[in-house]
Amino acid sequence: KQEVTQIPAALSVPEGENLVLNCSFTDSAIYNLQWFRQDPGKGLTSLLLIQSSQREQTSGRLNASLDKSSGRSTLYIAASQPGDSATYLCAVNSGYSTLTFGKGTMLLVSP
Amino acid sequence: ETGVTQSPTHLIKTRGQQVTLRCSSQSGHNTVSWYQQALGQGPQFIFQYYREEENGRGNFPPRFSGLQFPNYSSELNVNALELDDSALYLCASSLEAGELDTQYFGPGTRLTVL
């Protein structure tokens, strides 16, 4: 059974800092990994999707890497802003486009 | 904007009642998946429908059931509601049910069971 763990559970940083969120998964037989953002009480916004054959994906200030063999992914956020405050969820697709999610990292960026 | 919509936004029910949640997928998307997200947890997969047939199910009891219609709408039905059913319910649609298909999530329905 696939299990996804995210560390840290919560993170508080001052504006402008670069930060790294971590995600690990127990079964390396995945098709892709996706990072989502969730604002309080809201749905999910897809940030980055990395296919199993890829090593990383970039979008603006976000960079996600994938090491499938070791079961790890990181989401790097450069020059953090207060608007980045949200919960970040990592999810792996192990088949049939069903996703297994971690519990998320709650990020607070203070001005 | 993903094009996936859900209704209602919020819902309050009492224990033992039945509830129906609705989702409208993006046009042309043949697959819809439903997830339950309890407070402080990641979403948990409930089930998936592909072309109106159930195509996979997570670890949820039979009182969670669903329907998918030809017009790209779908329903999640929950019978005999329990307090632990209080959660955000998310639906997600994708073109097909293949491994590389991206899922697009709706805004969710917040269900409170009293």
PDB file of N, CA, C and O in Angstrom, chain A residues 41-82:
ATOM      1  N   GLY A  41      -9.930  25.903   3.452  1.00  0.00           N
ATOM      2  CA  GLY A  41     -11.316  25.617   3.098  1.00  0.00           C
ATOM      3  C   GLY A  41     -11.594  25.540   1.619  1.00  0.00           C
ATOM      4  O   GLY A  41     -12.751  25.444   1.202  1.00  0.00           O
ATOM      5  N   LYS A  42     -10.561  25.578   0.800  1.00  0.00           N
ATOM      6  CA  LYS A  42     -10.734  25.597  -0.656  1.00  0.00           C
ATOM      7  C   LYS A  42     -10.301  24.294  -1.303  1.00  0.00           C
ATOM      8  O   LYS A  42      -9.794  23.387  -0.647  1.00  0.00           O
ATOM      9  N   GLY A  43     -10.499  24.204  -2.615  1.00  0.00           N
ATOM     10  CA  GLY A  43     -10.082  23.032  -3.367  1.00  0.00           C
ATOM     11  C   GLY A  43      -8.592  23.059  -3.653  1.00  0.00           C
ATOM     12  O   GLY A  43      -7.842  23.860  -3.093  1.00  0.00           O
ATOM     13  N   LEU A  44      -8.174  22.189  -4.554  1.00  0.00           N
ATOM     14  CA  LEU A  44      -6.757  22.015  -4.862  1.00  0.00           C
ATOM     15  C   LEU A  44      -6.387  22.702  -6.170  1.00  0.00           C
ATOM     16  O   LEU A  44      -7.106  22.582  -7.157  1.00  0.00           O
ATOM     17  N   THR A  45      -5.260  23.376  -6.140  1.00  0.00           N
ATOM     18  CA  THR A  45      -4.700  23.978  -7.350  1.00  0.00           C
ATOM     19  C   THR A  45      -3.422  23.241  -7.695  1.00  0.00           C
ATOM     20  O   THR A  45      -2.495  23.175  -6.882  1.00  0.00           O
ATOM     21  N   SER A  46      -3.367  22.667  -8.886  1.00  0.00           N
ATOM     22  CA  SER A  46      -2.169  21.944  -9.301  1.00  0.00           C
ATOM     23  C   SER A  46      -1.040  22.923  -9.586  1.00  0.00           C
ATOM     24  O   SER A  46      -1.223  23.912 -10.304  1.00  0.00           O
ATOM     25  N   LEU A  47       0.128  22.660  -9.013  1.00  0.00           N
ATOM     26  CA  LEU A  47       1.299  23.519  -9.215  1.00  0.00           C
ATOM     27  C   LEU A  47       2.250  22.924 -10.249  1.00  0.00           C
ATOM     28  O   LEU A  47       2.646  23.591 -11.207  1.00  0.00           O
ATOM     29  N   LEU A  48       2.630  21.688 -10.027  1.00  0.00           N
ATOM     30  CA  LEU A  48       3.606  21.021 -10.887  1.00  0.00           C
ATOM     31  C   LEU A  48       3.298  19.538 -10.938  1.00  0.00           C
ATOM     32  O   LEU A  48       2.911  18.949  -9.927  1.00  0.00           O
ATOM     33  N   LEU A  49       3.472  18.950 -12.108  1.00  0.00           N
ATOM     34  CA  LEU A  49       3.331  17.505 -12.277  1.00  0.00           C
ATOM     35  C   LEU A  49       4.622  16.989 -12.890  1.00  0.00           C
ATOM     36  O   LEU A  49       5.065  17.520 -13.926  1.00  0.00           O
ATOM     37  N   ILE A  50       5.208  15.971 -12.261  1.00  0.00           N
ATOM     38  CA  ILE A  50       6.443  15.378 -12.770  1.00  0.00           C
ATOM     39  C   ILE A  50       6.144  13.943 -13.173  1.00  0.00           C
ATOM     40  O   ILE A  50       5.718  13.123 -12.352  1.00  0.00           O
ATOM     41  N   GLN A  51       6.369  13.628 -14.437  1.00  0.00           N
ATOM     42  CA  GLN A  51       6.207  12.250 -14.877  1.00  0.00           C
ATOM     43  C   GLN A  51       7.356  11.404 -14.333  1.00  0.00           C
ATOM     44  O   GLN A  51       8.424  11.920 -14.017  1.00  0.00           O
ATOM     45  N   SER A  52       7.148  10.096 -14.233  1.00  0.00           N
ATOM     46  CA  SER A  52       8.145   9.216 -13.618  1.00  0.00           C
ATOM     47  C   SER A  52       9.478   9.240 -14.369  1.00  0.00           C
ATOM     48  O   SER A  52      10.527   8.958 -13.792  1.00  0.00           O
ATOM     49  N   SER A  53       9.442   9.574 -15.651  1.00  0.00           N
ATOM     50  CA  SER A  53      10.668   9.608 -16.449  1.00  0.00           C
ATOM     51  C   SER A  53      11.432  10.922 -16.313  1.00  0.00           C
ATOM     52  O   SER A  53      12.536  11.069 -16.833  1.00  0.00           O
ATOM     53  N   GLN A  54      10.833  11.891 -15.628  1.00  0.00           N
ATOM     54  CA  GLN A  54      11.449  13.202 -15.486  1.00  0.00           C
ATOM     55  C   GLN A  54      12.146  13.334 -14.136  1.00  0.00           C
ATOM     56  O   GLN A  54      11.823  12.629 -13.176  1.00  0.00           O
ATOM     57  N   ARG A  55      13.065  14.295 -14.071  1.00  0.00           N
ATOM     58  CA  ARG A  55      13.781  14.550 -12.829  1.00  0.00           C
ATOM     59  C   ARG A  55      13.287  15.803 -12.134  1.00  0.00           C
ATOM     60  O   ARG A  55      13.376  15.917 -10.907  1.00  0.00           O
ATOM     61  N   GLU A  56      12.819  16.766 -12.929  1.00  0.00           N
ATOM     62  CA  GLU A  56      12.332  17.993 -12.321  1.00  0.00           C
ATOM     63  C   GLU A  56      11.422  18.748 -13.261  1.00  0.00           C
ATOM     64  O   GLU A  56      11.404  18.504 -14.479  1.00  0.00           O
ATOM     65  N   GLN A  57      10.659  19.659 -12.647  1.00  0.00           N
ATOM     66  CA  GLN A  57       9.797  20.560 -13.385  1.00  0.00           C
ATOM     67  C   GLN A  57       9.882  21.930 -12.724  1.00  0.00           C
ATOM     68  O   GLN A  57      10.035  22.032 -11.504  1.00  0.00           O
ATOM     69  N   THR A  58       9.770  22.966 -13.557  1.00  0.00           N
ATOM     70  CA  THR A  58       9.867  24.328 -13.037  1.00  0.00           C
ATOM     71  C   THR A  58       8.695  25.155 -13.528  1.00  0.00           C
ATOM     72  O   THR A  58       8.256  25.006 -14.675  1.00  0.00           O
ATOM     73  N   SER A  59       8.200  26.016 -12.642  1.00  0.00           N
ATOM     74  CA  SER A  59       7.171  26.979 -13.012  1.00  0.00           C
ATOM     75  C   SER A  59       7.383  28.236 -12.186  1.00  0.00           C
ATOM     76  O   SER A  59       7.145  28.248 -10.978  1.00  0.00           O
ATOM     77  N   GLY A  60       7.889  29.260 -12.833  1.00  0.00           N
ATOM     78  CA  GLY A  60       8.143  30.513 -12.131  1.00  0.00           C
ATOM     79  C   GLY A  60       9.129  30.325 -10.988  1.00  0.00           C
ATOM     80  O   GLY A  60      10.243  29.850 -11.194  1.00  0.00           O
ATOM     81  N   ARG A  61       8.696  30.668  -9.790  1.00  0.00           N
ATOM     82  CA  ARG A  61       9.573  30.540  -8.615  1.00  0.00           C
ATOM     83  C   ARG A  61       9.547  29.140  -7.997  1.00  0.00           C
ATOM     84  O   ARG A  61      10.193  28.905  -6.972  1.00  0.00           O
ATOM     85  N   LEU A  62       8.828  28.238  -8.604  1.00  0.00           N
ATOM     86  CA  LEU A  62       8.699  26.882  -8.081  1.00  0.00           C
ATOM     87  C   LEU A  62       9.527  25.907  -8.900  1.00  0.00           C
ATOM     88  O   LEU A  62       9.545  25.978 -10.130  1.00  0.00           O
ATOM     89  N   ASN A  63      10.186  25.006  -8.169  1.00  0.00           N
ATOM     90  CA  ASN A  63      10.928  23.933  -8.823  1.00  0.00           C
ATOM     91  C   ASN A  63      10.684  22.653  -8.041  1.00  0.00           C
ATOM     92  O   ASN A  63      10.882  22.613  -6.823  1.00  0.00           O
ATOM     93  N   ALA A  64      10.237  21.617  -8.727  1.00  0.00           N
ATOM     94  CA  ALA A  64      10.007  20.341  -8.071  1.00  0.00           C
ATOM     95  C   ALA A  64      10.948  19.308  -8.670  1.00  0.00           C
ATOM     96  O   ALA A  64      11.132  19.254  -9.886  1.00  0.00           O
ATOM     97  N   SER A  65      11.540  18.494  -7.805  1.00  0.00           N
ATOM     98  CA  SER A  65      12.421  17.423  -8.258  1.00  0.00           C
ATOM     99  C   SER A  65      11.844  16.087  -7.845  1.00  0.00           C
ATOM    100  O   SER A  65      11.047  15.994  -6.911  1.00  0.00           O
ATOM    101  N   LEU A  66      12.237  15.057  -8.569  1.00  0.00           N
ATOM    102  CA  LEU A  66      11.776  13.703  -8.279  1.00  0.00           C
ATOM    103  C   LEU A  66      12.935  12.734  -8.365  1.00  0.00           C
ATOM    104  O   LEU A  66      13.652  12.685  -9.367  1.00  0.00           O
ATOM    105  N   ASP A  67      13.119  11.957  -7.283  1.00  0.00           N
ATOM    106  CA  ASP A  67      14.057  10.839  -7.283  1.00  0.00           C
ATOM    107  C   ASP A  67      13.234   9.592  -7.019  1.00  0.00           C
ATOM    108  O   ASP A  67      12.995   9.215  -5.866  1.00  0.00           O
ATOM    109  N   LYS A  68      12.785   8.974  -8.098  1.00  0.00           N
ATOM    110  CA  LYS A  68      11.841   7.865  -7.961  1.00  0.00           C
ATOM    111  C   LYS A  68      12.468   6.680  -7.235  1.00  0.00           C
ATOM    112  O   LYS A  68      11.816   6.032  -6.414  1.00  0.00           O
ATOM    113  N   SER A  69      13.717   6.401  -7.503  1.00  0.00           N
ATOM    114  CA  SER A  69      14.357   5.217  -6.912  1.00  0.00           C
ATOM    115  C   SER A  69      14.447   5.314  -5.389  1.00  0.00           C
ATOM    116  O   SER A  69      14.351   4.303  -4.685  1.00  0.00           O
ATOM    117  N   SER A  70      14.634   6.536  -4.894  1.00  0.00           N
ATOM    118  CA  SER A  70      14.730   6.705  -3.441  1.00  0.00           C
ATOM    119  C   SER A  70      13.384   7.094  -2.827  1.00  0.00           C
ATOM    120  O   SER A  70      13.282   7.224  -1.614  1.00  0.00           O
ATOM    121  N   GLY A  71      12.373   7.277  -3.662  1.00  0.00           N
ATOM    122  CA  GLY A  71      11.038   7.606  -3.159  1.00  0.00           C
ATOM    123  C   GLY A  71      10.950   8.993  -2.563  1.00  0.00           C
ATOM    124  O   GLY A  71      10.311   9.182  -1.513  1.00  0.00           O
ATOM    125  N   ARG A  72      11.559   9.979  -3.235  1.00  0.00           N
ATOM    126  CA  ARG A  72      11.571  11.331  -2.676  1.00  0.00           C
ATOM    127  C   ARG A  72      11.302  12.372  -3.741  1.00  0.00           C
ATOM    128  O   ARG A  72      11.694  12.246  -4.900  1.00  0.00           O
ATOM    129  N   SER A  73      10.655  13.453  -3.275  1.00  0.00           N
ATOM    130  CA  SER A  73      10.460  14.639  -4.103  1.00  0.00           C
ATOM    131  C   SER A  73      10.617  15.864  -3.219  1.00  0.00           C
ATOM    132  O   SER A  73      10.320  15.818  -2.009  1.00  0.00           O
ATOM    133  N   THR A  74      11.094  16.933  -3.812  1.00  0.00           N
ATOM    134  CA  THR A  74      11.177  18.202  -3.090  1.00  0.00           C
ATOM    135  C   THR A  74      10.524  19.291  -3.916  1.00  0.00           C
ATOM    136  O   THR A  74      10.565  19.266  -5.150  1.00  0.00           O
ATOM    137  N   LEU A  75       9.919  20.219  -3.218  1.00  0.00           N
ATOM    138  CA  LEU A  75       9.378  21.428  -3.843  1.00  0.00           C
ATOM    139  C   LEU A  75      10.168  22.604  -3.289  1.00  0.00           C
ATOM    140  O   LEU A  75      10.180  22.842  -2.084  1.00  0.00           O
ATOM    141  N   TYR A  76      10.836  23.293  -4.209  1.00  0.00           N
ATOM    142  CA  TYR A  76      11.658  24.440  -3.852  1.00  0.00           C
ATOM    143  C   TYR A  76      10.896  25.710  -4.227  1.00  0.00           C
ATOM    144  O   TYR A  76      10.430  25.841  -5.363  1.00  0.00           O
ATOM    145  N   ILE A  77      10.752  26.612  -3.251  1.00  0.00           N
ATOM    146  CA  ILE A  77      10.092  27.891  -3.503  1.00  0.00           C
ATOM    147  C   ILE A  77      11.130  28.988  -3.300  1.00  0.00           C
ATOM    148  O   ILE A  77      11.697  29.131  -2.205  1.00  0.00           O
ATOM    149  N   ALA A  78      11.381  29.730  -4.341  1.00  0.00           N
ATOM    150  CA  ALA A  78      12.375  30.805  -4.273  1.00  0.00           C
ATOM    151  C   ALA A  78      11.706  32.122  -3.895  1.00  0.00           C
ATOM    152  O   ALA A  78      10.578  32.394  -4.274  1.00  0.00           O
ATOM    153  N   ALA A  79      12.439  32.920  -3.136  1.00  0.00           N
ATOM    154  CA  ALA A  79      12.005  34.278  -2.779  1.00  0.00           C
ATOM    155  C   ALA A  79      10.549  34.293  -2.329  1.00  0.00           C
ATOM    156  O   ALA A  79       9.685  34.910  -2.959  1.00  0.00           O
ATOM    157  N   SER A  80      10.272  33.614  -1.236  1.00  0.00           N
ATOM    158  CA  SER A  80       8.897  33.423  -0.785  1.00  0.00           C
ATOM    159  C   SER A  80       8.194  34.766  -0.528  1.00  0.00           C
ATOM    160  O   SER A  80       8.821  35.768  -0.153  1.00  0.00           O
ATOM    161  N   GLN A  81       6.873  34.747  -0.738  1.00  0.00           N
ATOM    162  CA  GLN A  81       6.039  35.929  -0.565  1.00  0.00           C
ATOM    163  C   GLN A  81       4.861  35.588   0.344  1.00  0.00           C
ATOM    164  O   GLN A  81       4.448  34.430   0.422  1.00  0.00           O
ATOM    165  N   PRO A  82       4.268  36.588   1.002  1.00  0.00           N
ATOM    166  CA  PRO A  82       3.100  36.296   1.857  1.00  0.00           C
ATOM    167  C   PRO A  82       1.982  35.574   1.106  1.00  0.00           C
ATOM    168  O   PRO A  82       1.274  34.744   1.687  1.00  0.00           O
TER     169      PRO A  82
END
